[in-house]
Short mmCIF file of C-alpha atoms in Angstrom, two decimals:
data_model
loop_
_atom_site.label_atom_id
_atom_site.label_comp_id
_atom_site.label_asym_id
_atom_site.label_seq_id
_atom_site.Cartn_x
_atom_site.Cartn_y
_atom_site.Cartn_z
CA MET A 468 84.10 71.29 -52.68
CA HIS A 469 84.94 72.83 -56.05
CA PRO A 470 88.67 72.40 -56.92
CA LEU A 471 89.24 76.16 -57.08
CA ARG A 472 87.59 76.71 -53.72
CA ARG A 473 89.60 73.88 -52.22
CA TRP A 474 92.81 75.34 -53.64
CA TRP A 475 91.96 78.76 -52.16
CA HIS A 476 91.13 77.24 -48.79
CA ASP A 477 94.40 75.32 -48.72
CA SER A 478 96.45 78.29 -49.97
CA ALA A 479 94.94 81.24 -48.15
CA GLY A 480 91.73 80.35 -46.37
CA GLY A 481 91.10 80.47 -42.65
CA LEU A 482 93.63 83.17 -41.84
CA PRO A 483 92.70 85.98 -39.42
CA ALA A 484 92.02 89.49 -40.68
CA THR A 485 95.04 90.87 -38.81
CA PHE A 486 97.29 88.64 -40.89
CA TRP A 487 95.86 90.03 -44.11
CA TYR A 488 96.47 93.62 -42.98
CA LEU A 489 100.05 92.69 -42.08
CA TRP A 490 100.34 91.01 -45.49
CA ALA A 491 99.01 94.13 -47.22
CA GLY A 492 101.44 96.34 -45.31
CA LEU A 493 104.34 94.08 -46.31
CA LEU A 494 103.27 94.06 -49.97
CA ILE A 495 102.95 97.85 -50.11
CA ASN A 496 106.25 98.26 -48.30
CA ARG A 497 108.12 95.93 -50.66
CA ALA A 498 106.48 97.33 -53.79
CA GLY A 499 107.61 100.81 -52.81
CA ALA A 500 111.07 99.86 -51.52
CA PHE A 501 112.91 100.60 -54.73
CA ALA A 502 115.09 103.63 -53.99
CA MET A 503 117.91 101.59 -52.45
CA LEU A 504 117.95 99.27 -55.47
CA PHE A 505 119.27 102.18 -57.51
CA LEU A 506 121.46 103.74 -54.83
CA PRO A 507 124.77 102.81 -56.57
CA LEU A 508 123.56 104.25 -59.88
CA TYR A 509 122.26 107.38 -58.11
CA LEU A 510 125.60 107.92 -56.39
CA ALA A 511 127.57 107.49 -59.61
CA GLU A 512 125.36 109.47 -61.99
CA ALA A 513 123.81 112.15 -59.82
CA ARG A 514 126.49 112.66 -57.18
CA GLY A 515 129.67 111.83 -59.09
CA ALA A 516 130.87 109.18 -56.65
CA SER A 517 133.58 106.76 -57.70
CA THR A 518 132.84 103.07 -57.92
CA ALA A 519 134.76 102.40 -54.71
CA LEU A 520 132.97 105.16 -52.82
CA ALA A 521 129.58 104.04 -54.09
CA GLY A 522 130.39 100.53 -52.91
CA ALA A 523 131.38 101.86 -49.49
CA VAL A 524 128.07 103.72 -49.13
CA VAL A 525 126.09 100.64 -50.13
CA GLY A 526 128.18 98.67 -47.63
CA ALA A 527 127.15 101.16 -44.93
CA TYR A 528 123.53 100.41 -45.79
CA GLY A 529 124.22 96.68 -45.40
CA ALA A 530 125.99 97.19 -42.07
CA GLY A 531 123.01 99.18 -40.84
CA GLY A 532 120.78 96.28 -41.83
CA ALA A 533 122.69 93.88 -39.59
CA ALA A 534 122.21 96.22 -36.64
CA GLY A 535 118.59 96.84 -37.58
CA VAL A 536 117.45 93.24 -37.37
CA LEU A 537 118.81 92.91 -33.83
CA LEU A 538 117.35 96.24 -32.75
CA GLY A 539 114.01 95.39 -34.33
CA GLY A 540 113.86 92.07 -32.51
CA VAL A 541 114.59 93.57 -29.11
CA LEU A 542 112.12 96.44 -29.57
CA ALA A 543 109.37 94.18 -30.90
CA ASP A 544 109.57 92.08 -27.73
CA ARG A 545 109.73 95.16 -25.47
CA TRP A 546 107.67 97.90 -27.14
CA GLY A 547 105.43 95.60 -29.12
CA ARG A 548 105.12 94.48 -32.74
CA ARG A 549 102.82 97.30 -33.86
CA ALA A 550 104.86 100.03 -32.19
CA THR A 551 108.10 98.75 -33.75
CA LEU A 552 106.53 98.49 -37.21
CA LEU A 553 105.13 102.03 -37.03
CA ALA A 554 108.37 103.51 -35.69
CA ALA A 555 110.44 101.82 -38.39
CA HIS A 556 108.14 102.82 -41.25
CA LEU A 557 107.82 106.43 -40.13
CA ALA A 558 111.58 106.73 -39.63
CA THR A 559 112.20 105.21 -43.07
CA ALA A 560 109.89 107.72 -44.73
CA GLY A 561 111.65 110.64 -43.04
CA LEU A 562 115.12 109.35 -43.96
CA MET A 563 114.06 108.82 -47.57
CA VAL A 564 113.02 112.46 -47.79
CA GLY A 565 116.38 113.38 -46.30
CA LEU A 566 118.19 111.30 -48.94
CA ALA A 567 116.15 112.92 -51.69
CA PHE A 568 117.44 116.39 -50.83
CA SER A 569 120.94 115.58 -49.57
CA ARG A 570 123.87 116.69 -51.72
CA GLN A 571 126.96 115.89 -49.66
CA LEU A 572 128.29 112.35 -49.98
CA ALA A 573 129.12 112.18 -46.27
CA ALA A 574 125.52 113.00 -45.38
CA ILE A 575 124.22 110.49 -47.92
CA ALA A 576 126.47 107.77 -46.45
CA ALA A 577 125.23 108.49 -42.92
CA LEU A 578 121.60 108.50 -44.04
CA ALA A 579 122.11 105.27 -46.00
CA ALA A 580 123.43 103.54 -42.87
CA LEU A 581 120.41 104.74 -40.90
CA VAL A 582 118.06 103.60 -43.67
CA GLY A 583 119.70 100.20 -43.45
CA VAL A 584 118.84 100.08 -39.76
CA VAL A 585 115.19 101.07 -40.11
CA HIS A 586 114.66 99.02 -43.29
CA SER A 587 115.63 95.85 -41.41
CA MET A 588 113.81 96.58 -38.15
CA PRO A 589 110.34 95.50 -39.38
CA SER A 590 111.35 91.96 -40.42
CA PRO A 591 111.40 90.39 -36.92
CA ALA A 592 108.27 92.30 -35.91
CA PHE A 593 106.35 91.22 -39.02
CA VAL A 594 107.11 87.54 -38.48
CA ALA A 595 106.55 87.67 -34.72
CA ALA A 596 103.15 89.30 -35.25
CA ILE A 597 102.19 86.63 -37.78
CA VAL A 598 103.11 83.90 -35.30
CA ASP A 599 101.14 85.71 -32.58
CA VAL A 600 97.87 85.76 -34.54
CA VAL A 601 97.97 82.71 -36.85
CA PRO A 602 97.13 79.28 -35.40
CA GLU A 603 99.96 76.82 -35.60
CA HIS A 604 98.27 74.58 -38.17
CA ARG A 605 97.92 77.54 -40.60
CA ARG A 606 101.39 79.04 -40.18
CA SER A 607 102.87 77.19 -43.15
CA CYS A 608 100.22 78.80 -45.34
CA ALA A 609 100.80 82.21 -43.75
CA PHE A 610 104.57 82.11 -44.22
CA ASN A 611 104.11 80.94 -47.80
CA LEU A 612 101.88 83.95 -48.49
CA GLN A 613 104.40 86.22 -46.77
CA PHE A 614 107.18 84.96 -49.06
CA TRP A 615 104.89 85.39 -52.07
CA ALA A 616 104.00 88.97 -51.11
CA PHE A 617 107.67 89.82 -50.56
CA ASN A 618 108.65 88.59 -54.02
CA LEU A 619 105.63 90.09 -55.74
CA GLY A 620 106.43 93.42 -54.11
CA MET A 621 110.07 93.21 -55.15
CA ALA A 622 109.04 92.43 -58.74
CA VAL A 623 106.81 95.51 -58.80
CA ALA A 624 109.57 97.57 -57.18
CA SER A 625 112.11 96.53 -59.81
CA LEU A 626 109.76 97.59 -62.61
CA LEU A 627 108.80 100.93 -61.05
CA ALA A 628 112.36 101.73 -60.03
CA GLY A 629 113.60 101.60 -63.61
CA LEU A 630 110.84 103.89 -64.83
CA LEU A 631 111.26 106.41 -62.01
CA ALA A 632 115.06 106.44 -62.21
CA GLU A 633 114.88 107.41 -65.87
CA ALA A 634 112.49 110.24 -65.03
CA SER A 635 113.94 111.60 -61.79
CA PHE A 636 116.07 110.34 -58.92
CA LEU A 637 114.26 112.81 -56.67
CA ALA A 638 110.95 111.12 -57.51
CA LEU A 639 112.54 107.75 -56.78
CA PHE A 640 113.14 108.66 -53.12
CA LEU A 641 109.93 110.62 -52.61
CA VAL A 642 107.65 107.92 -54.04
CA ASP A 643 109.47 105.37 -51.87
CA ALA A 644 108.73 107.56 -48.84
CA ALA A 645 105.08 107.87 -49.84
CA ALA A 646 104.71 104.09 -50.21
CA THR A 647 106.31 103.57 -46.81
CA LEU A 648 103.86 106.03 -45.22
CA THR A 649 100.98 104.18 -46.90
CA ALA A 650 102.16 100.90 -45.37
CA ALA A 651 102.43 102.62 -41.98
CA ALA A 652 98.87 103.92 -42.36
CA VAL A 653 97.53 100.41 -43.05
CA ILE A 654 99.34 99.01 -40.01
CA GLY A 655 98.35 101.91 -37.76
CA TRP A 656 94.70 101.72 -38.84
CA LYS A 657 94.07 98.00 -38.94
CA VAL A 658 96.76 96.06 -37.06
CA PRO A 659 96.30 95.81 -33.28
CA GLU A 660 99.14 95.10 -30.89
CA THR A 661 99.72 91.34 -30.85
CA LEU A 662 102.42 91.11 -28.18
CA SER A 663 99.82 90.67 -25.43
CA ARG A 664 98.82 87.34 -27.00
CA ALA A 665 102.39 86.13 -26.84
CA ARG A 666 102.71 87.24 -23.23
CA SER A 667 99.63 85.26 -22.27
CA ALA A 668 101.83 82.17 -22.37
CA GLN A 669 104.01 83.60 -19.60
CA SER A 670 103.54 83.63 -15.88
CA PRO A 671 101.70 86.56 -14.26
CA ASP A 672 104.92 88.35 -13.36
CA GLY A 673 105.90 88.60 -17.03
CA HIS A 674 108.74 86.05 -16.91
CA ARG A 675 108.91 82.37 -17.62
CA THR A 676 109.32 80.31 -14.50
CA ALA A 677 110.77 76.92 -13.77
CA TRP A 678 109.45 74.35 -11.31
CA THR A 679 112.19 73.68 -8.79
CA GLY A 680 110.93 71.55 -5.96
CA GLY A 681 107.76 73.53 -5.39
CA ALA A 682 109.36 76.98 -5.64
CA ARG A 683 109.16 79.35 -8.57
CA ARG A 684 112.50 80.64 -9.80
CA PRO A 685 112.15 83.56 -12.24
CA ARG A 686 114.15 83.62 -15.42
CA ARG A 687 114.96 86.78 -17.31
CA PRO A 688 115.63 85.67 -20.87
CA GLY A 689 116.99 88.07 -23.47
CA LEU A 690 118.87 88.17 -26.75
CA HIS A 691 121.61 86.03 -25.23
CA THR A 692 119.09 83.18 -24.95
CA ALA A 693 118.79 83.01 -28.72
CA LEU A 694 122.55 83.41 -29.17
CA THR A 695 123.23 80.42 -26.90
CA ASP A 696 120.43 78.13 -28.13
CA ARG A 697 122.47 75.42 -29.88
CA THR A 698 119.57 73.81 -31.70
CA PHE A 699 118.45 77.18 -33.01
CA LEU A 700 121.97 78.24 -34.00
CA VAL A 701 122.48 75.03 -36.02
CA PHE A 702 119.30 75.91 -37.91
CA VAL A 703 120.49 79.51 -38.43
CA GLY A 704 123.82 78.21 -39.73
CA LEU A 705 122.08 75.99 -42.29
CA THR A 706 119.90 78.95 -43.28
CA PHE A 707 123.07 81.02 -43.76
CA VAL A 708 124.33 78.45 -46.28
CA LEU A 709 120.99 78.61 -48.10
CA ALA A 710 121.26 82.41 -48.17
CA VAL A 711 124.81 82.23 -49.56
CA LEU A 712 123.51 80.01 -52.36
CA THR A 713 120.59 82.28 -53.25
CA MET A 714 122.82 85.37 -53.11
CA GLN A 715 124.78 83.96 -56.05
CA THR A 716 121.96 85.15 -58.30
CA SER A 717 122.49 88.83 -57.57
CA THR A 718 126.22 88.86 -56.85
CA ILE A 719 128.29 86.31 -58.80
CA MET A 720 126.00 85.07 -61.57
CA PRO A 721 125.99 88.43 -63.45
CA LEU A 722 129.80 88.27 -63.60
CA ALA A 723 129.71 84.68 -64.86
CA MET A 724 127.17 85.58 -67.55
CA ARG A 725 129.29 88.51 -68.64
CA ALA A 726 132.31 86.18 -68.95
CA ASP A 727 130.17 83.93 -71.16
CA GLY A 728 129.40 86.85 -73.45
CA LEU A 729 125.83 87.40 -72.22
CA GLY A 730 124.69 90.99 -71.68
CA PRO A 731 122.54 92.71 -69.04
CA SER A 732 119.34 91.90 -70.90
CA ALA A 733 120.10 88.18 -70.62
CA TYR A 734 120.70 88.56 -66.89
CA GLY A 735 117.42 90.45 -66.57
CA THR A 736 115.63 87.62 -68.35
CA VAL A 737 116.99 85.03 -65.91
CA VAL A 738 115.98 87.15 -62.90
CA ALA A 739 112.55 87.84 -64.37
CA LEU A 740 111.97 84.10 -64.91
CA GLY A 741 112.68 83.37 -61.25
CA GLY A 742 110.35 86.12 -60.07
CA THR A 743 107.59 84.97 -62.41
CA LEU A 744 107.82 81.39 -61.22
CA ILE A 745 107.52 82.50 -57.58
CA VAL A 746 104.55 84.79 -58.24
CA LEU A 747 102.70 82.13 -60.25
CA GLY A 748 103.58 79.03 -58.29
CA GLN A 749 104.26 79.90 -54.66
CA LEU A 750 100.63 79.60 -53.56
CA PHE A 751 100.64 75.92 -54.53
CA VAL A 752 103.66 75.07 -52.38
CA PRO A 753 101.90 74.36 -49.02
CA ARG A 754 99.92 71.47 -50.50
CA LEU A 755 103.19 69.94 -51.69
CA VAL A 756 105.21 70.30 -48.48
CA ASP A 757 102.83 70.27 -45.50
CA ARG A 758 102.50 66.48 -45.41
CA HIS A 759 106.27 65.99 -45.25
CA ARG A 760 108.71 66.50 -42.37
CA LYS A 761 110.24 69.95 -42.45
CA GLY A 762 113.83 68.75 -42.32
CA VAL A 763 113.25 66.50 -45.33
CA VAL A 764 111.65 69.36 -47.28
CA LEU A 765 114.57 71.64 -46.51
CA ALA A 766 117.04 68.94 -47.51
CA ALA A 767 115.23 68.50 -50.83
CA SER A 768 115.01 72.25 -51.45
CA THR A 769 118.70 72.78 -50.65
CA THR A 770 119.59 69.91 -52.97
CA LEU A 771 117.69 71.63 -55.80
CA LEU A 772 119.56 74.86 -55.09
CA ALA A 773 122.85 72.98 -55.13
CA LEU A 774 122.04 71.27 -58.41
CA GLY A 775 120.83 74.48 -60.03
CA PHE A 776 123.88 76.53 -59.18
CA GLY A 777 126.26 73.60 -59.68
CA ALA A 778 124.93 73.24 -63.23
CA LEU A 779 126.27 76.71 -64.06
CA ALA A 780 129.74 75.13 -64.25
CA PHE A 781 128.56 73.71 -67.60
CA ALA A 782 126.37 76.63 -68.73
CA GLY A 783 127.42 79.01 -71.45
CA THR A 784 124.20 79.97 -73.19
CA LEU A 785 121.04 81.76 -72.12
CA PRO A 786 118.83 78.63 -72.36
CA ALA A 787 121.23 76.78 -70.04
CA TYR A 788 121.07 79.61 -67.49
CA LEU A 789 117.28 79.67 -67.73
CA ALA A 790 117.03 75.92 -67.17
CA ALA A 791 119.29 76.15 -64.11
CA ALA A 792 117.23 79.10 -62.81
CA VAL A 793 114.08 76.97 -62.89
CA VAL A 794 115.77 74.34 -60.69
CA TRP A 795 117.13 76.71 -58.04
CA THR A 796 113.95 78.81 -57.99
CA VAL A 797 111.83 75.74 -57.23
CA GLY A 798 114.28 74.97 -54.44
CA SER A 799 113.89 78.42 -52.90
CA MET A 800 110.10 78.20 -53.19
CA LEU A 801 109.98 74.90 -51.33
CA ALA A 802 112.28 76.19 -48.58
CA ALA A 803 110.30 79.31 -47.65
CA PRO A 804 107.37 77.89 -45.60
CA PRO A 805 109.25 75.27 -43.50
CA ASN A 806 112.16 77.65 -42.92
CA ALA A 807 109.90 80.26 -41.37
CA GLN A 808 107.82 77.71 -39.50
CA ILE A 809 110.84 76.04 -37.87
CA ASN A 810 112.05 79.47 -36.82
CA ALA A 811 108.69 80.11 -35.17
CA ASP A 812 108.61 76.68 -33.51
CA LEU A 813 112.02 77.16 -31.88
CA ALA A 814 111.26 80.60 -30.41
CA PRO A 815 109.74 80.93 -26.93
CA PRO A 816 106.65 83.20 -27.09
CA GLU A 817 108.25 86.00 -25.04
CA LEU A 818 111.38 85.95 -27.24
CA ARG A 819 109.76 85.57 -30.64
CA ALA A 820 111.09 88.77 -32.17
CA ARG A 821 114.56 88.33 -30.67
CA TYR A 822 114.82 84.89 -32.22
CA GLN A 823 113.62 86.34 -35.53
CA SER A 824 116.31 89.00 -35.38
CA VAL A 825 119.09 86.45 -34.90
CA PHE A 826 117.61 84.36 -37.72
CA TYR A 827 117.56 87.35 -40.07
CA LEU A 828 121.23 88.08 -39.35
CA ALA A 829 122.00 85.19 -41.70
CA PHE A 830 120.94 87.28 -44.69
CA PRO A 831 123.10 90.41 -44.29
CA ALA A 832 125.97 88.10 -43.38
CA ALA A 833 125.41 86.14 -46.59
CA SER A 834 125.15 89.37 -48.60
CA PHE A 835 128.69 90.15 -47.45
CA VAL A 836 130.24 86.68 -47.68
CA ALA A 837 128.74 85.70 -51.05
CA PRO A 838 130.25 88.55 -53.12
CA ALA A 839 133.48 88.84 -51.10
CA LEU A 840 134.49 85.18 -51.34
CA GLY A 841 132.54 84.41 -54.50
CA GLY A 842 134.31 87.10 -56.50
CA LEU A 843 137.72 85.70 -55.55
CA SER A 844 136.58 82.16 -56.23
CA LEU A 845 135.21 83.01 -59.68
CA GLN A 846 138.33 84.99 -60.59
CA TYR A 847 140.82 82.28 -59.68
CA LEU A 848 138.79 79.09 -60.13
CA GLY A 849 136.52 80.01 -63.01
CA ASP A 850 133.63 77.61 -63.58
CA ARG A 851 134.87 75.39 -60.75
CA HIS A 852 133.40 78.02 -58.44
CA TRP A 853 129.95 76.64 -59.22
CA LEU A 854 131.01 73.10 -58.38
CA ILE A 855 132.13 74.37 -54.96
CA VAL A 856 128.79 76.14 -54.50
CA GLY A 857 126.95 72.96 -55.44
CA ALA A 858 129.03 70.87 -53.03
CA LEU A 859 128.35 73.37 -50.23
CA GLY A 860 124.63 73.07 -50.90
CA LEU A 861 124.74 69.26 -50.82
CA LEU A 862 126.57 69.37 -47.47
CA ALA A 863 123.85 71.67 -46.11
CA ALA A 864 121.18 69.27 -47.40
CA GLY A 865 122.86 66.49 -45.43
CA GLY A 866 122.97 68.79 -42.42
CA HIS A 867 119.19 69.26 -42.59
CA LEU A 868 118.66 65.49 -42.63
CA LEU A 869 120.89 65.07 -39.58
CA ALA A 870 119.57 68.08 -37.66
CA GLY A 871 115.88 67.44 -38.37
CA PRO A 872 115.06 64.62 -35.90
CA PRO A 873 116.82 66.14 -32.83
CA ARG A 874 115.26 69.51 -33.69
CA GLU A 875 111.80 67.93 -33.77
CA ARG A 876 112.42 66.37 -30.36
CA HIS A 877 113.57 69.75 -29.05
CA VAL A 878 110.40 71.44 -30.35
CA ALA A 879 108.27 68.74 -28.71
CA THR A 880 110.04 69.46 -25.42
CA LEU A 881 109.39 73.19 -25.77
CA ARG A 882 105.68 72.54 -26.23
CA GLN A 883 105.40 70.66 -22.95
CA PRO A 884 104.05 72.63 -19.97
CA LYS A 885 106.82 74.72 -18.42
CA ASN A 886 105.36 74.92 -14.92
CA PRO A 887 103.99 71.51 -14.01
CA LEU A 888 102.20 71.56 -10.71
CA PRO A 889 102.17 68.53 -8.36
CA THR A 890 99.22 66.26 -9.02
CA PRO A 891 97.04 66.18 -5.91
CA ALA A 892 96.66 62.80 -4.27
CA SER A 893 93.43 60.97 -5.02
CA PRO A 894 91.03 60.79 -2.07
CA ARG A 895 90.79 57.40 -0.49
#
């Protein structure tokens, strides 16, 4: 096989058509999701909000996101993946139009909170649908492509947002709404409901059953199952630490660069380098990580994140920041496929979206903790803040090494038949 064809087969080949339509919907959605990136600037320049008030409104959006991931997970397991995706996208488009024409800050705050809810609802449904339709041996590739599409879309969104914001804030919201409707059209036209495939693993009455001495005892699992799954929660906790590390890029690093005398353009260069590396290199990641145990890969990736951010304690120039960005970006690239795959492995089929919603809670939580504690740490500890961040990352890397083997045993147990029937006696 030609090397290019082999690379394509390893990176993207053999995936079902439904996955590609989901991928296209995600890419369009992320490429058009730029209005909220400029919400603070819009509030300050167009609506005359103070810095504190603008921060409160953006905080309302974040709080809505935390509620949205849980709601999206529950609905995706009850309504279905396709229905949840369509409802969330259509609601987002309508709320964006409402934001475009709202003038009162109270109304804008309320709409921003609702946008936070519906913006976060699709995440569990997207991932659950991918798990539903992609065979297990190709999921690493699928999740890698999902991460790539997300970052490519965000890179496009960042570019378009700046151009539209200079022309018109009204256009910013309306084009965002139009892109969201386009994503909804792709999903509505080409993506079938995938929940039925997940339910096929259940018993005929729609619930998992346990074998208890020849009698079937129905279980009614729900969101509480994910919230009490210790193996899963350990994994979510380690993911939260990873999210806190990656959030340093958008929350604390700009302040550190400013203290070092580096302006916004320098910060933009560092961010652009990370995005470029992901867009150019992410498709090659599965070939690097698939032959290794997932816990080991996550330990290595978290170590790279720790080293990259820890190195900022000694950085004071743009080249030093760029070199550190290469290290932590490679770490985040390596983490994406195994992180998503472990999440899928730990989730029972009938609770896939609920497990995804609990997993995604780590990110809004990190978006609150990282700036709240990081700002205090940087103010009072200075460059030692980055040493603390690096030490936290190394502890999480050790946690992945310790949690990996028992988690693999737990996954193997989950894959065993749930309803073993007595083996009939052999005829004599």
